[in-house]
PDB file of C-alpha atoms in Angstrom:
ATOM      1  CA  MET A 206      25.804  29.474 -35.253  1.00  0.00           C
ATOM      2  CA  ASP A 207      23.793  27.545 -37.842  1.00  0.00           C
ATOM      3  CA  ASN A 208      20.105  28.246 -38.060  1.00  0.00           C
ATOM      4  CA  LEU A 209      18.043  25.434 -36.562  1.00  0.00           C
ATOM      5  CA  THR A 210      14.646  24.421 -37.884  1.00  0.00           C
ATOM      6  CA  VAL A 211      12.179  23.643 -35.118  1.00  0.00           C
ATOM      7  CA  PHE A 212       9.682  21.073 -36.404  1.00  0.00           C
ATOM      8  CA  THR A 213       6.020  21.284 -35.438  1.00  0.00           C
ATOM      9  CA  GLU A 214       4.878  18.439 -37.719  1.00  0.00           C
ATOM     10  CA  PHE A 215       6.145  14.920 -38.295  1.00  0.00           C
ATOM     11  CA  LEU A 216       6.212  12.855 -41.465  1.00  0.00           C
ATOM     12  CA  LEU A 217       5.062   9.276 -40.909  1.00  0.00           C
ATOM     13  CA  MET A 218       6.607   6.686 -43.230  1.00  0.00           C
ATOM     14  CA  ASP A 219       4.837   3.545 -44.454  1.00  0.00           C
ATOM     15  CA  VAL A 220       6.619   0.231 -44.835  1.00  0.00           C
ATOM     16  CA  THR A 221       6.025   0.406 -48.572  1.00  0.00           C
ATOM     17  CA  GLY A 222       5.505   3.098 -51.163  1.00  0.00           C
ATOM     18  CA  SER A 223       2.981   1.010 -53.078  1.00  0.00           C
ATOM     19  CA  ARG A 224      -0.501   2.476 -52.835  1.00  0.00           C
ATOM     20  CA  GLU A 225      -2.116  -0.960 -53.147  1.00  0.00           C
ATOM     21  CA  LEU A 226      -0.073  -2.361 -50.265  1.00  0.00           C
ATOM     22  CA  GLN A 227      -0.900   0.669 -48.126  1.00  0.00           C
ATOM     23  CA  VAL A 228      -4.614   0.047 -48.680  1.00  0.00           C
ATOM     24  CA  LEU A 229      -4.083  -3.656 -47.903  1.00  0.00           C
ATOM     25  CA  GLN A 230      -2.329  -2.662 -44.680  1.00  0.00           C
ATOM     26  CA  GLY A 231      -5.281  -0.441 -43.785  1.00  0.00           C
ATOM     27  CA  VAL A 232      -7.752  -3.271 -44.426  1.00  0.00           C
ATOM     28  CA  LEU A 233      -5.673  -5.670 -42.280  1.00  0.00           C
ATOM     29  CA  PHE A 234      -5.535  -3.151 -39.431  1.00  0.00           C
ATOM     30  CA  LEU A 235      -9.298  -2.574 -39.769  1.00  0.00           C
ATOM     31  CA  LEU A 236     -10.068  -6.291 -39.439  1.00  0.00           C
ATOM     32  CA  ILE A 237      -7.795  -6.653 -36.407  1.00  0.00           C
ATOM     33  CA  TYR A 238      -9.260  -3.540 -34.810  1.00  0.00           C
ATOM     34  CA  LEU A 239     -12.836  -4.722 -35.316  1.00  0.00           C
ATOM     35  CA  GLY A 240     -11.900  -8.106 -33.811  1.00  0.00           C
ATOM     36  CA  ALA A 241     -10.314  -6.446 -30.770  1.00  0.00           C
ATOM     37  CA  LEU A 242     -13.272  -4.067 -30.451  1.00  0.00           C
ATOM     38  CA  LEU A 243     -15.820  -6.888 -30.585  1.00  0.00           C
ATOM     39  CA  GLY A 244     -13.912  -9.168 -28.214  1.00  0.00           C
ATOM     40  CA  ASN A 245     -13.238  -6.546 -25.548  1.00  0.00           C
ATOM     41  CA  LEU A 246     -16.741  -5.035 -25.687  1.00  0.00           C
ATOM     42  CA  MET A 247     -18.258  -8.511 -25.389  1.00  0.00           C
ATOM     43  CA  THR A 248     -16.051  -9.259 -22.381  1.00  0.00           C
ATOM     44  CA  VAL A 249     -17.093  -6.049 -20.621  1.00  0.00           C
ATOM     45  CA  THR A 250     -20.780  -6.536 -21.486  1.00  0.00           C
ATOM     46  CA  VAL A 251     -21.028 -10.098 -20.233  1.00  0.00           C
ATOM     47  CA  ILE A 252     -19.205  -9.267 -16.983  1.00  0.00           C
ATOM     48  CA  VAL A 253     -21.372  -6.214 -16.288  1.00  0.00           C
ATOM     49  CA  THR A 254     -24.702  -7.877 -17.116  1.00  0.00           C
ATOM     50  CA  ASP A 255     -24.151 -11.279 -15.464  1.00  0.00           C
ATOM     51  CA  THR A 256     -24.380 -11.102 -11.678  1.00  0.00           C
ATOM     52  CA  CYS A 257     -22.515 -14.405 -11.351  1.00  0.00           C
ATOM     53  CA  LEU A 258     -19.381 -12.612 -12.572  1.00  0.00           C
ATOM     54  CA  HIS A 259     -19.561  -9.746 -10.077  1.00  0.00           C
ATOM     55  CA  SER A 260     -16.364 -10.732  -8.277  1.00  0.00           C
ATOM     56  CA  PRO A 261     -12.956  -9.052  -7.879  1.00  0.00           C
ATOM     57  CA  MET A 262     -11.265 -11.167 -10.562  1.00  0.00           C
ATOM     58  CA  TYR A 263     -13.842 -10.283 -13.223  1.00  0.00           C
ATOM     59  CA  PHE A 264     -13.876  -6.664 -12.079  1.00  0.00           C
ATOM     60  CA  PHE A 265     -10.172  -6.503 -12.941  1.00  0.00           C
ATOM     61  CA  ILE A 266     -10.697  -8.384 -16.227  1.00  0.00           C
ATOM     62  CA  SER A 267     -13.399  -5.928 -17.331  1.00  0.00           C
ATOM     63  CA  ASN A 268     -11.106  -3.004 -16.538  1.00  0.00           C
ATOM     64  CA  LEU A 269      -8.327  -4.720 -18.458  1.00  0.00           C
ATOM     65  CA  SER A 270     -10.621  -5.050 -21.492  1.00  0.00           C
ATOM     66  CA  LEU A 271     -11.462  -1.327 -21.324  1.00  0.00           C
ATOM     67  CA  LEU A 272      -7.757  -0.516 -21.152  1.00  0.00           C
ATOM     68  CA  ASP A 273      -7.094  -2.752 -24.164  1.00  0.00           C
ATOM     69  CA  LEU A 274      -9.781  -0.838 -26.046  1.00  0.00           C
ATOM     70  CA  GLY A 275      -8.093   2.438 -25.146  1.00  0.00           C
ATOM     71  CA  THR A 276      -4.622   1.185 -26.041  1.00  0.00           C
ATOM     72  CA  ILE A 277      -5.537  -0.018 -29.518  1.00  0.00           C
ATOM     73  CA  SER A 278      -7.924   2.903 -30.212  1.00  0.00           C
ATOM     74  CA  VAL A 279      -5.215   5.497 -29.607  1.00  0.00           C
ATOM     75  CA  ILE A 280      -3.161   4.392 -32.611  1.00  0.00           C
ATOM     76  CA  VAL A 281      -4.928   1.967 -34.942  1.00  0.00           C
ATOM     77  CA  PRO A 282      -7.943   4.037 -36.163  1.00  0.00           C
ATOM     78  CA  ARG A 283      -5.690   6.895 -37.298  1.00  0.00           C
ATOM     79  CA  ALA A 284      -3.279   4.386 -38.874  1.00  0.00           C
ATOM     80  CA  ILE A 285      -6.214   2.903 -40.813  1.00  0.00           C
ATOM     81  CA  ILE A 286      -7.327   6.321 -42.064  1.00  0.00           C
ATOM     82  CA  ASP A 287      -3.761   7.325 -43.006  1.00  0.00           C
ATOM     83  CA  SER A 288      -3.235   4.062 -44.900  1.00  0.00           C
ATOM     84  CA  MET A 289      -6.502   4.457 -46.800  1.00  0.00           C
ATOM     85  CA  THR A 290      -6.064   8.147 -47.646  1.00  0.00           C
ATOM     86  CA  GLY A 291      -2.272   8.290 -48.027  1.00  0.00           C
ATOM     87  CA  HIS A 292      -2.045  11.076 -45.426  1.00  0.00           C
ATOM     88  CA  LYS A 293       1.362  11.060 -43.713  1.00  0.00           C
ATOM     89  CA  MET A 294       1.610  14.245 -41.643  1.00  0.00           C
ATOM     90  CA  ILE A 295       0.860  14.465 -37.938  1.00  0.00           C
ATOM     91  CA  SER A 296       1.172  17.591 -35.816  1.00  0.00           C
ATOM     92  CA  LEU A 297       3.413  17.836 -32.759  1.00  0.00           C
ATOM     93  CA  THR A 298       0.359  18.190 -30.503  1.00  0.00           C
ATOM     94  CA  GLU A 299      -1.345  15.122 -31.977  1.00  0.00           C
ATOM     95  CA  CYS A 300       1.860  13.110 -31.671  1.00  0.00           C
ATOM     96  CA  ALA A 301       2.292  14.125 -28.020  1.00  0.00           C
ATOM     97  CA  ALA A 302      -1.349  13.279 -27.273  1.00  0.00           C
ATOM     98  CA  GLN A 303      -1.000   9.896 -28.966  1.00  0.00           C
ATOM     99  CA  ILE A 304       2.096   9.038 -26.939  1.00  0.00           C
ATOM    100  CA  PHE A 305       0.616  10.366 -23.680  1.00  0.00           C
ATOM    101  CA  LEU A 306      -2.568   8.319 -24.033  1.00  0.00           C
ATOM    102  CA  TYR A 307      -0.743   5.170 -25.114  1.00  0.00           C
ATOM    103  CA  ILE A 308       1.691   5.338 -22.180  1.00  0.00           C
ATOM    104  CA  LEU A 309      -1.244   6.085 -19.853  1.00  0.00           C
ATOM    105  CA  PHE A 310      -3.280   3.045 -20.913  1.00  0.00           C
ATOM    106  CA  ALA A 311      -0.217   0.779 -21.026  1.00  0.00           C
ATOM    107  CA  ALA A 312       1.000   1.875 -17.582  1.00  0.00           C
ATOM    108  CA  VAL A 313      -2.436   1.464 -15.999  1.00  0.00           C
ATOM    109  CA  GLU A 314      -2.735  -1.967 -17.632  1.00  0.00           C
ATOM    110  CA  PHE A 315       0.604  -3.034 -16.167  1.00  0.00           C
ATOM    111  CA  ALA A 316      -0.581  -1.819 -12.756  1.00  0.00           C
ATOM    112  CA  PHE A 317      -3.786  -3.832 -13.113  1.00  0.00           C
ATOM    113  CA  LEU A 318      -1.788  -6.911 -14.102  1.00  0.00           C
ATOM    114  CA  VAL A 319       0.237  -6.568 -10.903  1.00  0.00           C
ATOM    115  CA  VAL A 320      -2.988  -6.233  -8.876  1.00  0.00           C
ATOM    116  CA  MET A 321      -4.488  -9.232 -10.677  1.00  0.00           C
ATOM    117  CA  SER A 322      -1.388 -11.299  -9.904  1.00  0.00           C
ATOM    118  CA  TYR A 323      -1.821 -10.474  -6.213  1.00  0.00           C
ATOM    119  CA  ASP A 324      -5.523 -11.337  -6.440  1.00  0.00           C
ATOM    120  CA  ARG A 325      -4.734 -14.765  -7.948  1.00  0.00           C
ATOM    121  CA  TYR A 326      -1.955 -15.323  -5.416  1.00  0.00           C
ATOM    122  CA  VAL A 327      -4.356 -14.768  -2.506  1.00  0.00           C
ATOM    123  CA  ALA A 328      -7.059 -16.912  -4.157  1.00  0.00           C
ATOM    124  CA  ILE A 329      -4.658 -19.828  -4.697  1.00  0.00           C
ATOM    125  CA  CYS A 330      -2.431 -19.628  -1.624  1.00  0.00           C
ATOM    126  CA  HIS A 331      -4.896 -18.277   0.976  1.00  0.00           C
ATOM    127  CA  PRO A 332      -8.380 -19.268  -0.221  1.00  0.00           C
ATOM    128  CA  LEU A 333      -9.934 -19.146   3.277  1.00  0.00           C
ATOM    129  CA  HIS A 334      -8.894 -15.517   3.728  1.00  0.00           C
ATOM    130  CA  TYR A 335      -9.714 -14.404   0.162  1.00  0.00           C
ATOM    131  CA  GLY A 336     -13.077 -12.819   1.003  1.00  0.00           C
ATOM    132  CA  LEU A 337     -11.597 -10.897   3.912  1.00  0.00           C
ATOM    133  CA  THR A 338      -8.493  -9.759   2.005  1.00  0.00           C
ATOM    134  CA  ILE A 339      -9.843  -8.862  -1.445  1.00  0.00           C
ATOM    135  CA  THR A 340     -12.778  -6.613  -0.560  1.00  0.00           C
ATOM    136  CA  PRO A 341     -14.748  -4.240  -2.857  1.00  0.00           C
ATOM    137  CA  THR A 342     -13.113  -1.305  -1.078  1.00  0.00           C
ATOM    138  CA  LEU A 343      -9.656  -2.724  -1.781  1.00  0.00           C
ATOM    139  CA  CYS A 344     -10.584  -3.269  -5.441  1.00  0.00           C
ATOM    140  CA  ALA A 345     -11.764   0.327  -5.788  1.00  0.00           C
ATOM    141  CA  GLN A 346      -8.599   1.621  -4.102  1.00  0.00           C
ATOM    142  CA  ALA A 347      -6.427  -0.561  -6.343  1.00  0.00           C
ATOM    143  CA  ALA A 348      -8.211   0.733  -9.464  1.00  0.00           C
ATOM    144  CA  ALA A 349      -7.889   4.362  -8.354  1.00  0.00           C
ATOM    145  CA  GLY A 350      -4.219   3.861  -7.468  1.00  0.00           C
ATOM    146  CA  SER A 351      -3.533   2.232 -10.834  1.00  0.00           C
ATOM    147  CA  TRP A 352      -5.060   5.168 -12.721  1.00  0.00           C
ATOM    148  CA  ALA A 353      -3.290   7.744 -10.556  1.00  0.00           C
ATOM    149  CA  SER A 354       0.099   6.072 -10.987  1.00  0.00           C
ATOM    150  CA  GLY A 355      -0.501   5.748 -14.733  1.00  0.00           C
ATOM    151  CA  LEU A 356      -1.329   9.448 -15.062  1.00  0.00           C
ATOM    152  CA  VAL A 357       1.797  10.486 -13.175  1.00  0.00           C
ATOM    153  CA  TYR A 358       3.988   8.039 -15.094  1.00  0.00           C
ATOM    154  CA  SER A 359       2.615   9.089 -18.491  1.00  0.00           C
ATOM    155  CA  ALA A 360       2.867  12.810 -17.732  1.00  0.00           C
ATOM    156  CA  MET A 361       6.494  12.468 -16.573  1.00  0.00           C
ATOM    157  CA  HIS A 362       7.665  10.478 -19.597  1.00  0.00           C
ATOM    158  CA  THR A 363       5.720  12.470 -22.178  1.00  0.00           C
ATOM    159  CA  GLY A 364       6.934  15.716 -20.642  1.00  0.00           C
ATOM    160  CA  ALA A 365      10.546  14.501 -20.671  1.00  0.00           C
ATOM    161  CA  LEU A 366      10.206  13.362 -24.290  1.00  0.00           C
ATOM    162  CA  PHE A 367       8.766  16.655 -25.575  1.00  0.00           C
ATOM    163  CA  TRP A 368      10.631  18.999 -23.232  1.00  0.00           C
ATOM    164  CA  LEU A 369      13.090  20.184 -25.861  1.00  0.00           C
ATOM    165  CA  PRO A 370      12.195  21.179 -29.446  1.00  0.00           C
ATOM    166  CA  PHE A 371      12.749  18.746 -32.324  1.00  0.00           C
ATOM    167  CA  THR A 372      15.491  20.069 -34.574  1.00  0.00           C
ATOM    168  CA  LYS A 373      17.204  16.950 -35.992  1.00  0.00           C
ATOM    169  CA  THR A 374      14.558  15.703 -38.399  1.00  0.00           C
ATOM    170  CA  ASN A 375      10.799  15.374 -38.571  1.00  0.00           C
ATOM    171  CA  VAL A 376      10.751  11.951 -40.276  1.00  0.00           C
ATOM    172  CA  ILE A 377       9.419   9.087 -38.144  1.00  0.00           C
ATOM    173  CA  GLN A 378      10.232   5.716 -39.675  1.00  0.00           C
ATOM    174  CA  GLN A 379       6.927   4.179 -38.642  1.00  0.00           C
ATOM    175  CA  TYR A 380       3.207   4.476 -39.457  1.00  0.00           C
ATOM    176  CA  PHE A 381       2.439   6.126 -36.082  1.00  0.00           C
ATOM    177  CA  CYS A 382       4.253   8.129 -33.397  1.00  0.00           C
ATOM    178  CA  ASP A 383       6.322   5.201 -32.199  1.00  0.00           C
ATOM    179  CA  ILE A 384       8.061   6.047 -28.926  1.00  0.00           C
ATOM    180  CA  PRO A 385      11.471   4.524 -29.885  1.00  0.00           C
ATOM    181  CA  GLN A 386      11.441   6.438 -33.174  1.00  0.00           C
ATOM    182  CA  VAL A 387      10.498   9.710 -31.466  1.00  0.00           C
ATOM    183  CA  LEU A 388      13.258   9.108 -28.919  1.00  0.00           C
ATOM    184  CA  ARG A 389      15.830   8.841 -31.708  1.00  0.00           C
ATOM    185  CA  ILE A 390      14.894  12.181 -33.277  1.00  0.00           C
ATOM    186  CA  SER A 391      14.467  13.960 -29.957  1.00  0.00           C
ATOM    187  CA  CYS A 392      17.003  16.427 -28.645  1.00  0.00           C
ATOM    188  CA  SER A 393      16.692  15.019 -25.148  1.00  0.00           C
ATOM    189  CA  ASP A 394      18.418  11.856 -23.988  1.00  0.00           C
ATOM    190  CA  VAL A 395      15.573   9.873 -22.497  1.00  0.00           C
ATOM    191  CA  GLN A 396      15.856   6.247 -21.560  1.00  0.00           C
ATOM    192  CA  LEU A 397      12.849   4.149 -20.590  1.00  0.00           C
ATOM    193  CA  SER A 398      13.332   1.017 -18.561  1.00  0.00           C
ATOM    194  CA  GLU A 399      10.695  -0.763 -16.556  1.00  0.00           C
ATOM    195  CA  PHE A 400      10.950  -3.945 -14.564  1.00  0.00           C
ATOM    196  CA  ILE A 401       8.298  -6.106 -12.953  1.00  0.00           C
ATOM    197  CA  ILE A 402       9.452  -8.479 -10.238  1.00  0.00           C
ATOM    198  CA  ILE A 403       7.054 -11.057  -8.831  1.00  0.00           C
ATOM    199  CA  ALA A 404       8.197 -13.118  -5.837  1.00  0.00           C
ATOM    200  CA  MET A 405       6.353 -15.905  -4.064  1.00  0.00           C
ATOM    201  CA  ASN A 406       7.531 -17.889  -1.082  1.00  0.00           C
ATOM    202  CA  SER A 407       5.774 -21.139  -1.889  1.00  0.00           C
ATOM    203  CA  VAL A 408       7.233 -23.045  -4.849  1.00  0.00           C
ATOM    204  CA  GLU A 409       4.040 -25.067  -5.218  1.00  0.00           C
ATOM    205  CA  ALA A 410       1.868 -21.951  -5.187  1.00  0.00           C
ATOM    206  CA  ARG A 411       4.185 -20.214  -7.646  1.00  0.00           C
ATOM    207  CA  ASN A 412       4.057 -23.149 -10.058  1.00  0.00           C
ATOM    208  CA  LYS A 413       0.264 -23.371  -9.772  1.00  0.00           C
ATOM    209  CA  THR A 414      -0.132 -19.651 -10.398  1.00  0.00           C
ATOM    210  CA  ILE A 415       2.249 -19.698 -13.373  1.00  0.00           C
ATOM    211  CA  SER A 416       0.447 -22.687 -14.910  1.00  0.00           C
ATOM    212  CA  THR A 417      -2.871 -20.857 -14.493  1.00  0.00           C
ATOM    213  CA  CYS A 418      -1.589 -17.607 -16.024  1.00  0.00           C
ATOM    214  CA  THR A 419       0.680 -19.029 -18.749  1.00  0.00           C
ATOM    215  CA  PRO A 420      -1.195 -17.436 -21.708  1.00  0.00           C
ATOM    216  CA  GLN A 421      -1.318 -14.060 -19.965  1.00  0.00           C
ATOM    217  CA  LEU A 422       2.404 -14.286 -19.197  1.00  0.00           C
ATOM    218  CA  ALA A 423       3.097 -15.221 -22.821  1.00  0.00           C
ATOM    219  CA  ILE A 424       1.286 -12.101 -24.097  1.00  0.00           C
ATOM    220  CA  LEU A 425       3.057  -9.962 -21.490  1.00  0.00           C
ATOM    221  CA  LEU A 426       6.458 -11.359 -22.486  1.00  0.00           C
ATOM    222  CA  LEU A 427       5.625 -10.788 -26.152  1.00  0.00           C
ATOM    223  CA  PHE A 428       4.820  -7.157 -25.362  1.00  0.00           C
ATOM    224  CA  VAL A 429       7.969  -6.626 -23.280  1.00  0.00           C
ATOM    225  CA  ILE A 430      10.349  -8.412 -25.675  1.00  0.00           C
ATOM    226  CA  SER A 431       9.030  -6.702 -28.817  1.00  0.00           C
ATOM    227  CA  GLY A 432       9.083  -3.326 -27.044  1.00  0.00           C
ATOM    228  CA  ALA A 433      12.656  -3.931 -25.874  1.00  0.00           C
ATOM    229  CA  ILE A 434      13.708  -4.833 -29.419  1.00  0.00           C
ATOM    230  CA  ALA A 435      12.163  -1.607 -30.720  1.00  0.00           C
ATOM    231  CA  VAL A 436      13.823   0.534 -28.040  1.00  0.00           C
ATOM    232  CA  LEU A 437      17.237  -1.136 -27.860  1.00  0.00           C
ATOM    233  CA  GLY A 438      17.608  -2.187 -31.493  1.00  0.00           C
ATOM    234  CA  PRO A 439      19.574  -0.261 -34.112  1.00  0.00           C
ATOM    235  CA  SER A 440      18.076   2.978 -35.361  1.00  0.00           C
ATOM    236  CA  ALA A 441      16.013   2.440 -38.508  1.00  0.00           C
ATOM    237  CA  LYS A 442      17.104   4.556 -41.462  1.00  0.00           C
ATOM    238  CA  GLU A 443      14.034   3.676 -43.485  1.00  0.00           C
ATOM    239  CA  PRO A 444      10.730   1.840 -42.919  1.00  0.00           C
ATOM    240  CA  SER A 445      10.952  -1.929 -43.034  1.00  0.00           C
ATOM    241  CA  PHE A 446       8.702  -4.948 -42.661  1.00  0.00           C
ATOM    242  CA  LYS A 447      10.621  -5.884 -39.496  1.00  0.00           C
ATOM    243  CA  ASN A 448       9.768  -2.547 -37.859  1.00  0.00           C
ATOM    244  CA  LEU A 449       6.125  -2.968 -38.854  1.00  0.00           C
ATOM    245  CA  LEU A 450       5.916  -6.459 -37.311  1.00  0.00           C
ATOM    246  CA  THR A 451       7.742  -5.386 -34.145  1.00  0.00           C
ATOM    247  CA  ALA A 452       5.336  -2.503 -33.627  1.00  0.00           C
ATOM    248  CA  MET A 453       2.342  -4.752 -34.286  1.00  0.00           C
ATOM    249  CA  PHE A 454       3.482  -7.184 -31.573  1.00  0.00           C
ATOM    250  CA  TYR A 455       3.401  -4.558 -28.822  1.00  0.00           C
ATOM    251  CA  ILE A 456       0.646  -2.277 -30.180  1.00  0.00           C
ATOM    252  CA  ILE A 457      -1.994  -4.506 -31.784  1.00  0.00           C
ATOM    253  CA  VAL A 458      -1.502  -8.138 -30.750  1.00  0.00           C
ATOM    254  CA  PRO A 459      -2.030  -7.864 -26.934  1.00  0.00           C
ATOM    255  CA  PRO A 460      -5.422  -6.045 -27.136  1.00  0.00           C
ATOM    256  CA  PHE A 461      -6.499  -8.496 -29.853  1.00  0.00           C
ATOM    257  CA  MET A 462      -5.406 -11.645 -27.969  1.00  0.00           C
ATOM    258  CA  ASN A 463      -6.503 -10.754 -24.431  1.00  0.00           C
ATOM    259  CA  PRO A 464     -10.262 -11.301 -25.082  1.00  0.00           C
ATOM    260  CA  ILE A 465      -9.454 -14.719 -26.542  1.00  0.00           C
ATOM    261  CA  ILE A 466      -7.385 -15.624 -23.476  1.00  0.00           C
ATOM    262  CA  TYR A 467      -9.838 -14.338 -20.888  1.00  0.00           C
ATOM    263  CA  CYS A 468     -13.068 -15.424 -22.632  1.00  0.00           C
ATOM    264  CA  LEU A 469     -12.503 -18.600 -24.631  1.00  0.00           C
ATOM    265  CA  ARG A 470     -10.363 -20.203 -21.897  1.00  0.00           C
ATOM    266  CA  ASN A 471     -12.665 -19.178 -19.026  1.00  0.00           C
ATOM    267  CA  ARG A 472     -15.539 -21.537 -18.225  1.00  0.00           C
ATOM    268  CA  GLU A 473     -17.470 -18.972 -16.185  1.00  0.00           C
ATOM    269  CA  ILE A 474     -17.390 -16.386 -18.968  1.00  0.00           C
ATOM    270  CA  ASN A 475     -18.301 -19.017 -21.548  1.00  0.00           C
ATOM    271  CA  SER A 476     -21.289 -20.037 -19.414  1.00  0.00           C
ATOM    272  CA  ALA A 477     -22.291 -16.379 -19.000  1.00  0.00           C
ATOM    273  CA  LEU A 478     -22.043 -15.883 -22.774  1.00  0.00           C
ATOM    274  CA  GLY A 479     -24.303 -18.874 -23.291  1.00  0.00           C
ATOM    275  CA  ARG A 480     -26.856 -17.487 -20.832  1.00  0.00           C
ATOM    276  CA  MET A 481     -26.696 -14.058 -22.467  1.00  0.00           C
ATOM    277  CA  PHE A 482     -27.295 -15.378 -25.998  1.00  0.00           C
ATOM    278  CA  ASN A 483     -30.026 -17.760 -24.865  1.00  0.00           C
TER     279      ASN A 483
END
């Protein structure tokens, strides 16, 4: 039997070998991260400080902003440091922690999106019963259930991914521990597939809800489609600009765009921002 090398570190590959382009990539990631940080923190601050926004919808939006902060902070700060310093190694423990936290925040965010869709459905289709249906107790239970389901989901998938030792190769063709790339070098055969099905009886209510949530649905579809391309696409033999863009669309773009969608397009939040700055 051939001797097998069990890897405890991974080599992260940049899209380019040019040092100048790596620094430029780090600067670009830094600007996007600061924009996402500012937008999400501003959203949370204005919702917490303005009593006019103390309602279930804005409670969910503030939690969504915190989750976006967690999602982008798991990966992007280290990617910025690695791009600036040229460091490419990441330990097995750090890689597992990065994947666990990213899946956790992403899963909880999906759960919150489902809860928010139900909240908007009740507000649009049953406005007279909204106050009796969407209560503070229900919101707290929904938040706790979302976090509990996210923890279980993340623990199961991370455990399945790192159950067996890595013996094929330790080269990850991406600038972070990308789940599709780790899947391809893993000894275990793990397949991830998630589906969200939303059904409404009233065609008019469904159309009204979809028209209200079109930007949010667009970002969600962008996340799902780019993630599906990364998972189901051909295995990358070397880093490429296509892989970099695909990863950016499901790692960086949603946390960066969500504050713009929920703040700039929301009259109540815009009014609260005006009151806060005045």
